[in-house]
Amino acid sequence: MLERVLALLREHDRFLITTHIRPDGDALGSQLALGWFLRKLGKKVAMINSDPAPENLGWMAGVDDAEVYDGAIDQRERIAQADVILVLDTNALERLGKLAGAVQDSKAVKVLIDHHTDPEGWFDAAYAPDTASSTGELVYELIAAYDPALIDTEIATALYVAIMTDTGSFRYSSVTPAVHRIVADLLERGDLRPAPIHTALFDTRSLAGLRLLGLALETIRLHYDGQIGSMRVSQRAVRAAAAGLHETEGFVNYVLSVASVRAAVIFIEIDAGIKMSFRSQGDAYVNEWAQAFGGGGHRNASGAFVHGGDLDEVFRDVIDAAPRHVKLAPPEASDTLSADDLSYLIALKEKMEG
Ligand code: 5GP
Ligand code: MN
């Protein structure tokens, strides 16, 4: 699969690279890295997305190379006339937002590079193992298989952002020794500096954002013996804090950090409807829960969007549905640490003491 995609990269000249709506670090990092790599090979590359980069990624070098689709003739032509369309970090046409129609109509060879489960059937080729930590890991593999010497500071930084953001800073179970070897290689190949990247991504909240966090923390509720946790961000709260919606990034993790909570959901009220983010630990998978509301994602990190929904109604429906989709532990065992993780920690402690 990697060989086939690599051959397509070699053979063709005009590429369109796109990724999902509301792009995140993995989406943009993967896109920019692959785009610069192909340009280094002398290819013509357009990077066009439905939505702009989020504010906390605005510092990334060349982030403006990723254009926002506005339906202009020149953009439509580049999509229609591409030899190859590379779709990154999503396997669903709907997640391409405003580009969906133009991508569907293009005669280009459509290639998927992604790590989500259950890809749709319209791709002509794919490199999409759903066990990968991130799309960034897969883009690294493609570039390294071609020629690792092409990895410069910009590509290394973009891939680091992609892998780091999608692995919760290298802590999720998708992180293998291979992922750490990739990061070690990135550190050796470019002037890559993790500290300012982490600061820019995680430690740069505005005062308004912190006020919104304060209001959001007040809304945390626990359900089902405390195993499910919820948080709500209403438009009223956003206005009261004078904050931007992008400031809600990461809020859901505060809910998941409550000791008893195995699965957490945040409801964010925006003009068009209710945006939800689901996060969980261990085997309390949330992807089916998100799917029940038209969304999807990974087993421990999913999302969904209910168009035109009412916050109270959506909240009730989603919380009511939780036990049908999320594996809850028997009440007495409802600890965030699974029995397996707990015995691992106890054994480790005994070993250190012995
Ligand atoms: P987030 O909660 O950060 O927006 O999204 C977490 C993950 O859930 C994303 O990486 C993506 O895989 C998935 N996801 C988020 N929103 C949606 C959605 O509206 N539809 C689908 N199918 N997946 C989503
Ligand atoms: Mn991803």
XYZ file of C-alpha atoms and ligand atoms in Angstrom:
379
model
C 0.000 0.000 0.000
C 2.844 2.346 0.866
C 4.625 1.279 -2.354
C 1.570 2.003 -4.478
C 1.134 5.479 -2.993
C 4.850 6.162 -3.366
C 4.687 5.169 -7.034
C 1.809 7.613 -7.569
C 3.840 10.383 -5.937
C 6.765 9.608 -8.241
C 4.760 9.309 -11.455
C 2.563 12.375 -11.310
C 3.162 16.128 -11.360
C 0.109 18.035 -10.209
C -1.144 17.370 -6.691
C -3.962 18.658 -4.567
C -3.605 17.985 -0.847
C -6.631 18.472 1.354
C -7.780 17.539 4.839
C -10.808 17.683 7.102
C -12.997 20.580 8.235
C -11.772 22.472 11.314
C -8.255 21.116 10.725
C -6.195 20.149 13.789
C -2.467 19.701 14.354
C -2.336 16.288 12.693
C -4.325 17.483 9.682
C -2.299 20.656 9.042
C 1.081 19.282 10.083
C 0.691 16.295 7.763
C -0.548 18.457 4.924
C 2.259 21.025 5.136
C 4.960 18.350 5.494
C 3.713 16.377 2.507
C 3.225 19.569 0.477
C 6.753 20.824 1.056
C 8.196 17.382 0.378
C 6.420 17.198 -2.991
C 7.498 20.745 -3.869
C 11.084 19.761 -3.079
C 10.651 17.037 -5.690
C 9.662 19.767 -8.174
C 5.961 18.905 -8.198
C 3.094 21.401 -8.529
C 1.216 21.332 -5.241
C -1.998 23.030 -4.153
C -3.083 22.771 -0.526
C -6.728 23.737 -0.126
C -9.004 23.188 2.883
C -12.576 23.987 3.785
C -11.560 25.845 6.967
C -8.615 27.992 8.071
C -5.952 26.894 10.536
C -6.916 27.296 14.192
C -5.331 30.244 15.969
C -2.947 28.118 18.052
C -1.317 26.811 14.854
C -0.952 30.242 13.275
C 2.750 30.302 14.212
C 3.579 27.343 11.964
C 5.913 28.214 9.111
C 4.049 28.344 5.819
C 0.627 27.890 7.382
C -0.676 30.352 4.762
C 0.311 27.877 2.050
C -2.847 26.022 3.063
C -5.533 28.005 1.254
C -9.120 28.274 2.432
C -11.606 27.200 -0.238
C -13.850 29.989 -1.469
C -15.110 28.390 -4.672
C -13.037 30.714 -6.896
C -12.559 29.506 -10.480
C -8.811 29.231 -10.035
C -9.222 26.897 -7.030
C -11.883 24.818 -8.754
C -9.581 24.437 -11.760
C -6.670 23.246 -9.643
C -8.916 20.650 -8.016
C -10.399 19.532 -11.331
C -7.051 19.394 -13.107
C -4.946 17.720 -10.429
C -3.403 14.383 -11.412
C -3.673 13.182 -7.823
C -5.790 14.300 -4.889
C -4.313 13.357 -1.525
C -6.883 13.240 1.261
C -5.296 13.385 4.712
C -6.570 12.528 8.194
C -10.158 11.757 7.198
C -11.722 9.008 5.128
C -15.190 10.547 4.740
C -16.284 12.860 1.882
C -18.559 14.790 4.218
C -15.567 15.776 6.388
C -14.041 17.627 3.401
C -16.707 20.312 3.909
C -16.978 22.810 1.059
C -14.472 20.866 -1.079
C -16.505 17.670 -1.121
C -18.300 18.296 -4.439
C -15.210 19.499 -6.296
C -13.150 16.541 -5.052
C -15.882 14.073 -5.967
C -16.189 15.525 -9.507
C -12.445 15.643 -10.204
C -10.986 12.996 -12.487
C -7.808 12.882 -10.401
C -6.536 9.682 -8.825
C -7.867 9.870 -5.264
C -5.485 8.736 -2.577
C -6.215 8.312 1.122
C -3.506 8.755 3.756
C -5.200 8.333 7.116
C -5.482 6.413 10.394
C -9.260 6.225 10.932
C -11.335 3.038 10.765
C -13.845 2.100 8.040
C -12.754 4.169 5.008
C -15.349 5.043 2.398
C -15.109 3.232 -0.931
C -14.294 6.062 -3.377
C -10.494 6.086 -3.025
C -8.333 4.686 -5.856
C -5.411 3.974 -3.535
C -4.790 4.173 0.178
C -2.120 4.050 2.828
C -4.406 3.901 5.834
C -3.501 1.535 8.666
C -5.969 2.349 11.460
C -3.418 1.351 14.084
C -1.168 4.332 13.296
C -0.822 6.995 15.978
C -1.438 9.808 13.541
C -1.507 10.743 9.883
C 1.823 12.449 10.569
C 3.401 9.062 11.321
C 2.249 7.811 7.892
C 3.490 10.896 6.049
C 6.854 10.428 7.766
C 6.962 6.823 6.563
C 6.243 7.905 2.992
C 8.914 10.611 3.000
C 11.456 8.378 4.750
C 10.823 5.586 2.252
C 11.475 8.051 -0.582
C 14.505 9.833 0.867
C 14.840 10.771 4.553
C 17.502 13.358 3.651
C 14.675 15.563 2.349
C 13.419 16.090 5.914
C 14.400 19.639 6.841
C 13.505 21.824 9.832
C 10.100 22.831 8.404
C 9.068 19.274 7.552
C 10.389 17.948 10.878
C 8.485 20.624 12.824
C 5.237 20.029 10.918
C 5.471 16.254 11.457
C 6.298 16.729 15.132
C 3.178 18.896 15.570
C 1.098 16.255 13.780
C 2.332 13.293 15.815
C 2.543 15.102 19.152
C -0.985 16.553 19.013
C -2.621 13.291 17.940
C -0.882 11.234 20.632
C -1.689 13.529 23.587
C 2.025 14.376 23.762
C 3.130 10.753 23.212
C 1.013 9.081 25.871
C -1.822 7.273 24.072
C -1.757 3.514 23.559
C -1.138 4.091 19.826
C 2.401 5.214 20.690
C 4.864 2.462 19.810
C 8.652 2.321 19.921
C 8.487 3.138 16.201
C 6.745 6.444 16.971
C 9.532 7.426 19.371
C 12.144 6.409 16.770
C 10.414 8.664 14.252
C 10.536 11.592 16.677
C 14.203 10.866 17.419
C 14.892 10.960 13.678
C 12.979 14.238 13.280
C 15.028 15.754 16.122
C 18.237 14.730 14.378
C 17.287 15.940 10.927
C 16.082 19.464 11.574
C 16.434 22.285 14.065
C 13.276 21.084 15.775
C 12.524 22.659 19.186
C 9.802 20.952 21.232
C 9.655 23.484 24.107
C 8.371 26.525 22.174
C 6.020 24.284 20.184
C 4.404 22.962 23.373
C 4.216 26.494 24.775
C 2.541 27.808 21.614
C 0.046 24.942 21.557
C -0.812 24.421 25.197
C 0.397 27.267 27.406
C -0.812 30.288 25.512
C -4.374 30.856 26.644
C -5.882 34.331 26.641
C -7.394 35.750 29.825
C -10.805 35.528 28.131
C -10.114 31.853 27.394
C -9.303 31.197 31.054
C -12.514 32.966 32.115
C -14.441 30.731 29.722
C -12.699 27.696 31.221
C -13.853 28.870 34.656
C -17.462 29.063 33.462
C -17.165 25.689 31.709
C -15.717 23.962 34.797
C -18.843 25.057 36.706
C -20.974 23.017 34.282
C -19.221 19.690 34.836
C -21.735 16.992 35.767
C -21.149 13.338 36.539
C -23.504 10.588 35.378
C -23.776 6.811 35.850
C -21.851 6.463 39.129
C -19.448 9.132 37.969
C -18.172 7.048 35.057
C -19.472 9.494 32.447
C -18.711 13.186 32.757
C -20.087 16.128 30.811
C -19.316 19.798 30.272
C -21.283 22.478 28.439
C -20.212 25.683 26.762
C -23.202 27.844 25.887
C -23.143 30.858 23.578
C -24.063 32.926 26.613
C -20.897 31.783 28.408
C -18.765 32.515 25.346
C -20.216 36.027 25.173
C -19.856 36.586 28.935
C -16.177 35.644 28.796
C -15.655 37.572 25.528
C -13.760 34.510 24.320
C -13.390 32.834 20.936
C -14.702 29.324 20.373
C -11.213 28.057 19.578
C -10.428 28.620 23.272
C -12.467 25.512 24.129
C -9.705 23.302 22.697
C -8.716 20.785 25.385
C -11.530 21.696 27.822
C -12.951 18.160 27.615
C -9.748 16.770 29.122
C -10.575 18.451 32.439
C -13.715 16.311 32.590
C -11.751 13.174 31.795
C -9.266 14.014 34.551
C -11.923 13.468 37.233
C -10.792 10.209 38.858
C -14.029 8.274 38.387
C -14.695 9.400 34.801
C -14.021 6.845 32.059
C -15.682 8.740 29.220
C -16.216 12.483 28.867
C -18.203 14.646 26.502
C -18.255 18.396 25.937
C -21.161 20.187 24.247
C -20.280 23.428 22.520
C -23.106 25.607 21.301
C -22.266 27.406 18.068
C -24.461 29.262 15.587
C -25.079 26.305 13.334
C -25.689 23.710 16.036
C -24.011 21.680 18.773
C -20.432 20.473 18.424
C -19.457 17.545 20.647
C -16.078 16.105 21.550
C -15.835 12.706 23.217
C -12.742 11.456 25.050
C -12.216 8.275 27.059
C -9.761 5.983 28.771
C -9.095 2.298 28.345
C -11.842 0.141 26.897
C -14.652 2.678 27.423
C -14.685 3.324 23.659
C -16.599 6.404 22.486
C -16.619 6.064 18.680
C -19.961 4.235 18.577
C -21.434 6.808 20.942
C -20.349 9.578 18.531
C -21.604 7.595 15.526
C -25.057 7.407 17.092
C -25.197 11.192 16.636
C -23.838 11.306 13.096
C -20.175 11.647 14.060
C -17.251 9.294 14.378
C -13.551 9.148 15.078
C -11.226 6.983 17.112
C -12.031 4.634 19.960
C -10.818 7.042 22.638
C -11.321 10.374 20.824
C -14.365 11.112 18.705
C -16.570 13.983 17.693
C -19.982 14.777 16.282
C -22.014 17.759 15.148
C -25.787 18.125 15.424
C -27.008 20.809 13.008
C -29.498 23.247 14.488
C -29.748 21.269 17.726
C -30.941 22.724 21.024
C -28.270 22.486 23.727
C -30.539 21.062 26.466
C -32.166 18.542 24.147
C -28.948 17.301 22.594
C -27.394 17.087 26.054
C -30.241 14.913 27.357
C -30.277 12.640 24.305
C -26.523 12.121 24.297
C -26.215 11.434 28.040
C -29.243 9.095 27.935
C -27.650 7.164 25.082
C -24.283 6.670 26.818
C -24.898 3.246 28.431
C -26.074 1.815 25.108
C -22.727 2.604 23.461
C -20.045 2.892 26.137
C -18.829 -0.086 28.111
C -19.249 0.974 31.733
C -17.548 -0.899 34.546
C -19.526 -2.449 37.396
C -19.910 0.343 40.020
C -17.386 -1.091 42.513
C -14.680 -1.255 39.829
C -15.285 2.223 38.464
C -11.735 3.454 38.764
C -10.089 5.389 35.929
C -7.218 2.942 35.961
C -8.123 -0.404 34.429
C -7.338 -3.526 36.475
C -4.506 -4.171 34.027
C -2.979 -0.689 34.405
C -3.382 -0.847 38.184
C -1.549 -4.170 38.536
C 1.159 -2.833 36.210
C 1.688 0.170 38.512
C 1.672 -1.996 41.659
C 4.210 -4.403 40.154
C 6.393 -1.458 39.120
C 6.271 -0.031 42.644
C 7.195 -3.388 44.195
C 10.092 -3.755 41.778
C 11.430 -0.284 42.645
C 11.143 -0.987 46.364
C 12.570 -4.511 46.100
P -12.379 16.693 18.154
O -13.170 16.296 19.348
O -10.979 17.055 18.493
O -13.092 17.681 17.292
O -12.289 15.393 17.253
C -11.722 14.204 17.711
C -11.766 13.195 16.589
O -13.131 12.869 16.318
C -11.225 13.740 15.268
O -9.896 13.366 15.113
C -12.083 13.056 14.248
O -11.538 11.799 13.975
C -13.390 12.814 14.931
N -14.464 13.783 14.646
C -14.630 15.001 15.199
N -15.762 15.596 14.747
C -16.333 14.715 13.899
C -17.520 14.744 13.090
O -18.301 15.706 13.094
N -17.753 13.635 12.310
C -16.915 12.549 12.304
N -17.213 11.505 11.524
N -15.797 12.498 13.044
C -15.497 13.554 13.823
Mn -5.365 12.379 13.075
